Short mmCIF file of N, CA and C in Angstrom, two decimals:
data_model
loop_
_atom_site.label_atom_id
_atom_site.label_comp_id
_atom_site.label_asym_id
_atom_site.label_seq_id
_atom_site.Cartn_x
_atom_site.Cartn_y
_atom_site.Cartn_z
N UNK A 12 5.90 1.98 -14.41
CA UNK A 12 4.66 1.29 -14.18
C UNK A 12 3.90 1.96 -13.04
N UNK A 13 2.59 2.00 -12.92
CA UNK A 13 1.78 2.63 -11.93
C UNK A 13 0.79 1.54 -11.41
N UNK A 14 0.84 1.50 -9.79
CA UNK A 14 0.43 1.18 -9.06
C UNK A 14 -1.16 1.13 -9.21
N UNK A 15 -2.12 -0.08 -9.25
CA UNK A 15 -3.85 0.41 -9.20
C UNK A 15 -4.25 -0.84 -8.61
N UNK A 16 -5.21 -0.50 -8.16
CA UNK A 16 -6.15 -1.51 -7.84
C UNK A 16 -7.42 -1.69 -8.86
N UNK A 17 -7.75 -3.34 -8.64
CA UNK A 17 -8.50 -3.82 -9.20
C UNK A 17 -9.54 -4.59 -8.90
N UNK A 18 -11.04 -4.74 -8.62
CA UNK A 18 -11.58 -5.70 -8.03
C UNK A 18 -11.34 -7.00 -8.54
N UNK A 19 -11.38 -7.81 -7.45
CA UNK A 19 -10.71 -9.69 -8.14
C UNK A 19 -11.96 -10.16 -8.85
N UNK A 20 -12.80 -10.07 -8.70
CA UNK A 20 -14.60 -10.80 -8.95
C UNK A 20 -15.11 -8.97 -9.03
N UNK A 21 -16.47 -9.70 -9.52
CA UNK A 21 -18.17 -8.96 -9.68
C UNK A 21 -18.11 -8.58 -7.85
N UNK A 22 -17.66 -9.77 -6.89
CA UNK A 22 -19.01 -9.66 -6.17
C UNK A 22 -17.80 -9.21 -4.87
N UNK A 23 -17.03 -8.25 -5.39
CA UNK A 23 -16.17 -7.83 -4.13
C UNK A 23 -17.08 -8.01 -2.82
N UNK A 24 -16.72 -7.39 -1.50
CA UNK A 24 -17.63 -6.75 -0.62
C UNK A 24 -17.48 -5.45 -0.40
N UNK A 25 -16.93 -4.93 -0.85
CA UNK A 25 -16.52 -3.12 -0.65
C UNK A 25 -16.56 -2.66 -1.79
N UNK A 26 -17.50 -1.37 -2.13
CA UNK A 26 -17.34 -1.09 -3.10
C UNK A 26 -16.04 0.22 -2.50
N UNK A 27 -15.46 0.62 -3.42
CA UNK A 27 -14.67 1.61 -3.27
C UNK A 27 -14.40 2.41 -4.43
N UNK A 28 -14.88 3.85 -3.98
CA UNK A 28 -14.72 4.97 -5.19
C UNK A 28 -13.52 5.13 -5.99
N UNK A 29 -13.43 5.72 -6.76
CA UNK A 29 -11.80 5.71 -7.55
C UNK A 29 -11.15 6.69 -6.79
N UNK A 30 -11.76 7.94 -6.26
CA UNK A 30 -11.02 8.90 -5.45
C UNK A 30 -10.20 8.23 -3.86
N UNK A 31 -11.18 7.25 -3.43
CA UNK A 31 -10.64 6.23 -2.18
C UNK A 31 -9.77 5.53 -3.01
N UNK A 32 -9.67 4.74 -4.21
CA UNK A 32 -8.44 3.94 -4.64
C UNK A 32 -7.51 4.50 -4.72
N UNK A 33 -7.41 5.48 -5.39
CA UNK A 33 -6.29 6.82 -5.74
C UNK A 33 -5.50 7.41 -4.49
N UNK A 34 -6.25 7.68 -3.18
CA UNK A 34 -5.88 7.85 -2.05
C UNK A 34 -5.18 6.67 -1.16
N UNK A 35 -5.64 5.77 -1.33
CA UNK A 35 -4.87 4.26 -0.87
C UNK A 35 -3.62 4.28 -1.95
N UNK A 36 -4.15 4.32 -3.12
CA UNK A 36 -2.48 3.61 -4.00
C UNK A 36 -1.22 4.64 -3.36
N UNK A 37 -1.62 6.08 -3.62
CA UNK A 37 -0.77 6.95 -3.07
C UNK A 37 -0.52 6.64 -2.25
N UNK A 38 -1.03 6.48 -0.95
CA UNK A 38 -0.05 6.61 -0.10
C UNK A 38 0.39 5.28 0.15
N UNK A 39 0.17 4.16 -0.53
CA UNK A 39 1.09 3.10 -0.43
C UNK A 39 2.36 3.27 -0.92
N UNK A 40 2.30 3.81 -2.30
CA UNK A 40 3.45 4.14 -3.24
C UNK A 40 4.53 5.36 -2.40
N UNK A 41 3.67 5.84 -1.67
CA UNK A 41 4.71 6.87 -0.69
C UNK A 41 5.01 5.78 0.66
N UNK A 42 4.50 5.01 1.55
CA UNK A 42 5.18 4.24 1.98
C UNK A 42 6.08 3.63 1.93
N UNK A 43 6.44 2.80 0.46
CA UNK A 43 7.23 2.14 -0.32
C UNK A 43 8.64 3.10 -1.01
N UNK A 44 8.05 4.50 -0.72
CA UNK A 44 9.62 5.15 -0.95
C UNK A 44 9.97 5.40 0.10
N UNK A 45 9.40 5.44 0.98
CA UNK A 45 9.82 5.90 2.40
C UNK A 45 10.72 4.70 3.26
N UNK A 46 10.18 2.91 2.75
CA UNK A 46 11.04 2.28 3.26
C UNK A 46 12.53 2.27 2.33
N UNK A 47 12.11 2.69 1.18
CA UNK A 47 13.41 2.35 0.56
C UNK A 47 14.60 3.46 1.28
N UNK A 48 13.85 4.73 1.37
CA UNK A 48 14.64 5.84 1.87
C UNK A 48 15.48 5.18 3.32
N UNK A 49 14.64 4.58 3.94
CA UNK A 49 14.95 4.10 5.40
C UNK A 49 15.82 3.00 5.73
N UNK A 50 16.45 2.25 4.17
CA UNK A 50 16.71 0.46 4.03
C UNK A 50 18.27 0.81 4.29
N UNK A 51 18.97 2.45 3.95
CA UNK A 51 20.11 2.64 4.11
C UNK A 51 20.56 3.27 4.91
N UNK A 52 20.19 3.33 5.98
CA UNK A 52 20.06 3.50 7.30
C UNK A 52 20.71 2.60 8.65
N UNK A 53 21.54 3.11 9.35
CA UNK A 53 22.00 2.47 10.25
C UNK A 53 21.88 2.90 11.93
N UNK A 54 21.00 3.37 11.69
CA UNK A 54 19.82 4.23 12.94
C UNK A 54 18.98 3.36 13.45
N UNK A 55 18.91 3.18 14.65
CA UNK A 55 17.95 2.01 15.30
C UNK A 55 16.77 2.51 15.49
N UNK A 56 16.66 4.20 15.04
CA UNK A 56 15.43 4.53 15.17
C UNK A 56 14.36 4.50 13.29
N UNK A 57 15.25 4.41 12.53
CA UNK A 57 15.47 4.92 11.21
C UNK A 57 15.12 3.07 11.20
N UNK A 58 15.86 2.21 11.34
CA UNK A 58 15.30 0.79 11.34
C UNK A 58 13.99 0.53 11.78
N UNK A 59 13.63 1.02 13.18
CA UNK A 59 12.26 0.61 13.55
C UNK A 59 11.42 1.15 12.72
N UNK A 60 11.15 2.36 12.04
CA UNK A 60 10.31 3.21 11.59
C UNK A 60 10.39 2.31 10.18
N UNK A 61 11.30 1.66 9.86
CA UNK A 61 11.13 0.90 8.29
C UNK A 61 10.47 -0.16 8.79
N UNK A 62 10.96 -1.19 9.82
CA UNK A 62 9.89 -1.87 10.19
C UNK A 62 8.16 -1.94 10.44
N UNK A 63 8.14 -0.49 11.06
CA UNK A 63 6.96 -0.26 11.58
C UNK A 63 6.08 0.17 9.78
N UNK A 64 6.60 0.86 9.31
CA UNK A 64 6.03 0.92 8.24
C UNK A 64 5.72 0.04 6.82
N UNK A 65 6.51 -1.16 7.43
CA UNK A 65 6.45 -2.13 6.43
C UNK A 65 5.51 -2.99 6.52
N UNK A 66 5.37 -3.20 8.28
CA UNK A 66 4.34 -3.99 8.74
C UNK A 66 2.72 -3.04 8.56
N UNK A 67 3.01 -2.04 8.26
CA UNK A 67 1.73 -1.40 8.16
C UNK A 67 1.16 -1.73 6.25
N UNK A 68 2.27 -1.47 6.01
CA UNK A 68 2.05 -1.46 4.50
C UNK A 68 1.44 -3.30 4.05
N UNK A 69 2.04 -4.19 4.74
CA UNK A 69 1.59 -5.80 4.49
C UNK A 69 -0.21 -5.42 4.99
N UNK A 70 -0.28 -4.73 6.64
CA UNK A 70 -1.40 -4.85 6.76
C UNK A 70 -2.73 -4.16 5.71
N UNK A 71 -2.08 -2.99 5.22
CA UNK A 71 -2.90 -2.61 4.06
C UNK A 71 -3.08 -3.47 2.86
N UNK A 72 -1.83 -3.95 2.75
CA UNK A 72 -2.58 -5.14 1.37
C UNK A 72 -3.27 -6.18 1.86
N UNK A 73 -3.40 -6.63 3.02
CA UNK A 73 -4.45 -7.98 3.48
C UNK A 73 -5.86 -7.02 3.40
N UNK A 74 -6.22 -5.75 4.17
CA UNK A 74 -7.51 -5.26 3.66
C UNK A 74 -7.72 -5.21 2.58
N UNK A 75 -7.23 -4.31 1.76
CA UNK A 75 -7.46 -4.77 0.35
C UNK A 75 -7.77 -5.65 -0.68
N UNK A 76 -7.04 -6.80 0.08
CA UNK A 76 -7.47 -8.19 -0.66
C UNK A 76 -8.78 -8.61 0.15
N UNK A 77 -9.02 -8.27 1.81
CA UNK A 77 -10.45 -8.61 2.23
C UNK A 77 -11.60 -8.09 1.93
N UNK A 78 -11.48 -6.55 1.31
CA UNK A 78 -12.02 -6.12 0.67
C UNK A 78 -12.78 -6.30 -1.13
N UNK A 79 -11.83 -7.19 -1.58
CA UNK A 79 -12.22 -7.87 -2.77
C UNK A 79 -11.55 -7.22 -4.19
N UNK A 80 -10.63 -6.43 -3.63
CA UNK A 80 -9.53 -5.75 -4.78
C UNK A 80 -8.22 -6.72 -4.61
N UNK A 81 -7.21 -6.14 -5.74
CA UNK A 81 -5.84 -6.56 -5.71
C UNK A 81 -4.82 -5.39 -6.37
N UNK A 82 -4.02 -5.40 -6.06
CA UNK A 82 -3.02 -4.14 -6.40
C UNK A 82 -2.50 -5.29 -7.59
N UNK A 83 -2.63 -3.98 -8.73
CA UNK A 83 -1.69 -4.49 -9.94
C UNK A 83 -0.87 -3.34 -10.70
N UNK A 84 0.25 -3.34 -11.58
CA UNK A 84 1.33 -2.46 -11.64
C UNK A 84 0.89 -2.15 -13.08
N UNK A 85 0.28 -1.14 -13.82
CA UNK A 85 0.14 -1.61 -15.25
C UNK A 85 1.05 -0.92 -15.79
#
């Protein structure tokens, strides 16, 4: 399945090009291997960096949704 975004409504507030969607999905989808890479890990530095990147990755989906899109898997 592949990762896309979708506007929720007509009346998003952001418009966003497909080349900017394409650039966001990527590198979410590379975030998301990067925590998995990091989940088997028993490194306190290798832990924070999954943390830190997880909390980045939640904060990218709240813009996204403030923006007036939603990530869907088709």
């Amino acid at each position: 399945m592949q990762l896309a975004m979708i506007p929720i409504s007509g009346n998003h507030t952001e418009r966003l090009t497909a080349n900017v969607q394409n650039k966001i999905v990527k590198t979410m989808k590379h975030m998301e291997l990067e925590i998995e890479r990091l989940a088997g890990s028993k490194l306190a530095l290798d832990q924070a960096k999954q943390i830190i990147i997880t909390q980045q990755l939640e904060g990218m989906k709240t813009v996204i949704q403030l923006a007036g899109y939603t990530l869907i898997y088709q």
